[in-house]
Short mmCIF file of C-alpha atoms in Angstrom, two decimals:
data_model
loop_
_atom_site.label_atom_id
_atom_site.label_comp_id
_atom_site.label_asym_id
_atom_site.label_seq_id
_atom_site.Cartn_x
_atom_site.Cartn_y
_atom_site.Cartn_z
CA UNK A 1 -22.71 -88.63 133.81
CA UNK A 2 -24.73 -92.19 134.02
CA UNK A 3 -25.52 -93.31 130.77
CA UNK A 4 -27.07 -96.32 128.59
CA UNK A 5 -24.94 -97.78 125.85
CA UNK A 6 -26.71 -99.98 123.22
CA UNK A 7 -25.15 -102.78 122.59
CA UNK A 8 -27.68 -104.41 120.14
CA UNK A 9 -26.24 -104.64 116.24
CA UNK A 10 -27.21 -101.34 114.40
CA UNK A 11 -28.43 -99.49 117.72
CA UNK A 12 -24.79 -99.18 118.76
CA UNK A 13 -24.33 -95.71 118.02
CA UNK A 14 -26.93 -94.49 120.35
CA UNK A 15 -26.30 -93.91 124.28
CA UNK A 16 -29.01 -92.10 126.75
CA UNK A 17 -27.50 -89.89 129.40
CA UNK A 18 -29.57 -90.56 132.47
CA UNK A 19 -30.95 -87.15 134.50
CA UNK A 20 -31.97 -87.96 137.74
CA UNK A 21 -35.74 -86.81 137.22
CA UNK A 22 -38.40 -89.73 135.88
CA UNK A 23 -38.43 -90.89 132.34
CA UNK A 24 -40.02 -93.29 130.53
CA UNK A 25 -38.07 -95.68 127.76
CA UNK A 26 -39.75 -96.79 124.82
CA UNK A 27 -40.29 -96.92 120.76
CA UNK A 28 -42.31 -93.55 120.39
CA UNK A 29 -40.77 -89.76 120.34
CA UNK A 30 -42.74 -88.69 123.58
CA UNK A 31 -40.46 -90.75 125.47
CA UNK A 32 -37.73 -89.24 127.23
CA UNK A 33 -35.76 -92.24 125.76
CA UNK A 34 -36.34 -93.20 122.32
CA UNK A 35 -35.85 -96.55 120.75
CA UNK A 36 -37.56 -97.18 117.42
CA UNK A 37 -37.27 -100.95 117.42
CA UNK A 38 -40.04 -103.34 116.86
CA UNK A 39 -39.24 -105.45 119.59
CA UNK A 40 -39.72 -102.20 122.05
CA UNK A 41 -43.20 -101.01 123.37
CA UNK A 42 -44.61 -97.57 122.72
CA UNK A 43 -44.03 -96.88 126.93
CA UNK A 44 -41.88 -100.17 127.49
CA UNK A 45 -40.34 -98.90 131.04
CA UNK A 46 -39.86 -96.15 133.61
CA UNK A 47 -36.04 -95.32 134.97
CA UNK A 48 -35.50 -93.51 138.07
CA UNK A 49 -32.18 -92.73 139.72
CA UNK A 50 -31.85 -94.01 143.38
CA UNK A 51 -27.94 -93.24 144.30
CA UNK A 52 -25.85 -94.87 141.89
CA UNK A 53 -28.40 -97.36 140.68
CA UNK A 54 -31.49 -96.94 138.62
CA UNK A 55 -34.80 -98.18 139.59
CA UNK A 56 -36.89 -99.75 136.28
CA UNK A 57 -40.46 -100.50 136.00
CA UNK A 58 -41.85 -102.58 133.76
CA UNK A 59 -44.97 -100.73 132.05
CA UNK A 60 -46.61 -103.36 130.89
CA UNK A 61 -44.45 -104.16 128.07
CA UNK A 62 -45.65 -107.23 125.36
CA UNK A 63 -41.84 -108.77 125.12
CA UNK A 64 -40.78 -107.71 128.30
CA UNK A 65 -38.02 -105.97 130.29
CA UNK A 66 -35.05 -107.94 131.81
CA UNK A 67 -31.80 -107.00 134.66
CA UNK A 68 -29.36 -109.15 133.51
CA UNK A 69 -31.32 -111.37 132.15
CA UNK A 70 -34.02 -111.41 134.46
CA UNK A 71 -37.49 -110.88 133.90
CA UNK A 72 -39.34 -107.88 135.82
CA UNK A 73 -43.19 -108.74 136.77
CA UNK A 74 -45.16 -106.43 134.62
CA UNK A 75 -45.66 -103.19 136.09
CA UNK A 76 -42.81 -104.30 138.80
CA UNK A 77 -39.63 -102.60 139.31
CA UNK A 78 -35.88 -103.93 139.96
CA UNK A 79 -32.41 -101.69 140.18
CA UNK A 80 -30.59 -101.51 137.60
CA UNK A 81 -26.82 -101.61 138.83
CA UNK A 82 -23.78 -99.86 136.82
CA UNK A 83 -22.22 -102.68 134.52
CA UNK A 84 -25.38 -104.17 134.19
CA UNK A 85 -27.36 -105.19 131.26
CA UNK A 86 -30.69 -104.13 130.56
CA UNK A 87 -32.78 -105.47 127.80
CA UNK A 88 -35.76 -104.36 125.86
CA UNK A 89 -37.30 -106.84 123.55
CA UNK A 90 -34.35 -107.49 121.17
CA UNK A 91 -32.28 -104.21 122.36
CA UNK A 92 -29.72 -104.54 125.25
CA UNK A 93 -28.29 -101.65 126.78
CA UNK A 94 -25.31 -101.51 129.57
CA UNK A 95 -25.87 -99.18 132.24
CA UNK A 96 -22.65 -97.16 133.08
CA UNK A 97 -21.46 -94.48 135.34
CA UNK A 98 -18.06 -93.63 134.27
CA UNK A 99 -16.65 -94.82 137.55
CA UNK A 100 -14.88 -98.19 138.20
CA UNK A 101 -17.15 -101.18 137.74
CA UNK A 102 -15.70 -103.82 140.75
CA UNK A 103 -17.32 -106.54 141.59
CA UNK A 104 -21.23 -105.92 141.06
CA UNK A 105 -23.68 -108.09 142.95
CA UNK A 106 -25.78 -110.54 140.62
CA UNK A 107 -29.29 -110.25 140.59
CA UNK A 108 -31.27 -112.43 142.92
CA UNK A 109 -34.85 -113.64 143.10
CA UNK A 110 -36.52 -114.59 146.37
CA UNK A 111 -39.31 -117.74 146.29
CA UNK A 112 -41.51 -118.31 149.22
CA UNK A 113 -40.99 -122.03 149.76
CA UNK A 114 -43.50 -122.55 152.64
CA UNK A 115 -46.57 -121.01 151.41
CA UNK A 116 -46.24 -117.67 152.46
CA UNK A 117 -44.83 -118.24 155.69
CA UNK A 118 -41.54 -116.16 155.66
CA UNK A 119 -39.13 -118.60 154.84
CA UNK A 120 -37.97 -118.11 151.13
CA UNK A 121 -35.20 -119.85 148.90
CA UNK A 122 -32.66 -117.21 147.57
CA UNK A 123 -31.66 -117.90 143.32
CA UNK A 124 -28.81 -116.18 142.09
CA UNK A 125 -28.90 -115.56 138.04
CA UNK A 126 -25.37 -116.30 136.61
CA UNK A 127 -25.14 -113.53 133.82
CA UNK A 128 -22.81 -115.81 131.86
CA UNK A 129 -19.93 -114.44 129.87
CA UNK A 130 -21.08 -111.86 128.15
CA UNK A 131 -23.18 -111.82 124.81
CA UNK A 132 -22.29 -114.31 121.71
CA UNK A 133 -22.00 -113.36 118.35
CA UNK A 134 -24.34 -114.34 115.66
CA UNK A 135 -22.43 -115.79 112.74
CA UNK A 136 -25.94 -117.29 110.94
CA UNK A 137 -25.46 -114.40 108.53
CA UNK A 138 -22.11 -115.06 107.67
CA UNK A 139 -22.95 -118.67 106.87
CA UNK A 140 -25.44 -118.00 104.78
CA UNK A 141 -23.15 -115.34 102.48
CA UNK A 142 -20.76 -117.91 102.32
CA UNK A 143 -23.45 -120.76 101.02
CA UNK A 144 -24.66 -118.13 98.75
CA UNK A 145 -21.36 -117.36 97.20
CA UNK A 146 -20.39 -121.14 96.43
CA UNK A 147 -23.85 -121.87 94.26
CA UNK A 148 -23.37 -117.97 92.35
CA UNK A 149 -19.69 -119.85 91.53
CA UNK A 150 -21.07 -123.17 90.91
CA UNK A 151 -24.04 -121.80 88.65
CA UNK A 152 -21.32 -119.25 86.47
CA UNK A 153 -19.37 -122.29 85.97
CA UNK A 154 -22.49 -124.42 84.67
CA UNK A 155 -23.66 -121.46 82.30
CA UNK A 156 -19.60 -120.92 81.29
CA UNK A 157 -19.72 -125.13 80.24
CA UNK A 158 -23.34 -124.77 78.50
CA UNK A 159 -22.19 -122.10 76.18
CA UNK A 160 -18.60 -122.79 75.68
CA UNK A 161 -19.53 -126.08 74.82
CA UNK A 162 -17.17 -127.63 76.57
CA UNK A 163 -17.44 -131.50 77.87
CA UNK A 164 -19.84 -131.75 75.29
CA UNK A 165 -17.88 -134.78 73.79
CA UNK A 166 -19.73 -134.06 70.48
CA UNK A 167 -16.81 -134.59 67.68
CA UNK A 168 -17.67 -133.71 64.23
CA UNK A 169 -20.40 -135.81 62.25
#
């Protein structure tokens, strides 16, 4: 069955199967897809099957809803291909079918360059190599632990009185 994986840090163990009926995604219960996440809208998006793909539409959302890294137009739709990355807010989900991913087609965006005329420019959005890892957090536990050494050793010299170079009187 079609499903979205969440891929986003403490989301991961949640995955929507996707019925072929309407549903709307978004960070209140009455959704047919719930994602309690700040960076989500109450209604952020609608998914509809089409085939193997899944048309998305953009309901308006305040920190929008992205294909592979590509913006919808609020109240827009795109198709959402299997292997592809869709992303709410902060929370990015993978859309996938169970079948073998080969070869998907990148997501494009047509701009009329003649005002309107018919003839448009075609952009291609390179998805990149998949999503880096933070480490910001890991930096910061390491800074952390060096002072908490560096301050024990301080109060360990103040009250051993050591390298006090006081000799008797």
């Amino acid at each position: 069955m079609p499903k979205l994986v969440c891929l986003t840090a403490g989301l991961t163990d949640r995955v929507f199967d996707v019925k072929p009926e309407k549903g709307t995604l978004g960070r209140l219960e009455d959704n047919q897809f719930c994602l309690p996440e700040p960076s989500v809208s109450s209604h952020h998006c609608e998914l509809s099957s089409k085939g193997d793909d899944i048309v998305v539409k953009d309901l308006g959302s305040t920190n929008g809803t992205f294909i592979n890294e590509v913006q919808l137009a609020a109240e827009k739709e795109g198709m959402l291909r299997p292997g592809q990355t869709l992303r709410l807010g902060q929370v990015e989900l993978r859309y996938e079918t169970g079948k073998r991913q080969t070869d998907q087609p990148r997501p494009t965006v047509k701009i009329p360059t003649d005002g309107g005329g018919g003839k448009t420019t075609v952009l291609t959005k390179n998805p990149g190599f998949g999503k880096k890892t933070n480490n910001t957090n890991k930096i910061f536990l390491a800074v952390g632990a060096v002072l908490v050494i560096i301050i024990l050793a301080l109060l360990f010299v103040a009250f051993t009185g050591i390298g006090s170079g006081g000799g008797t009187p």
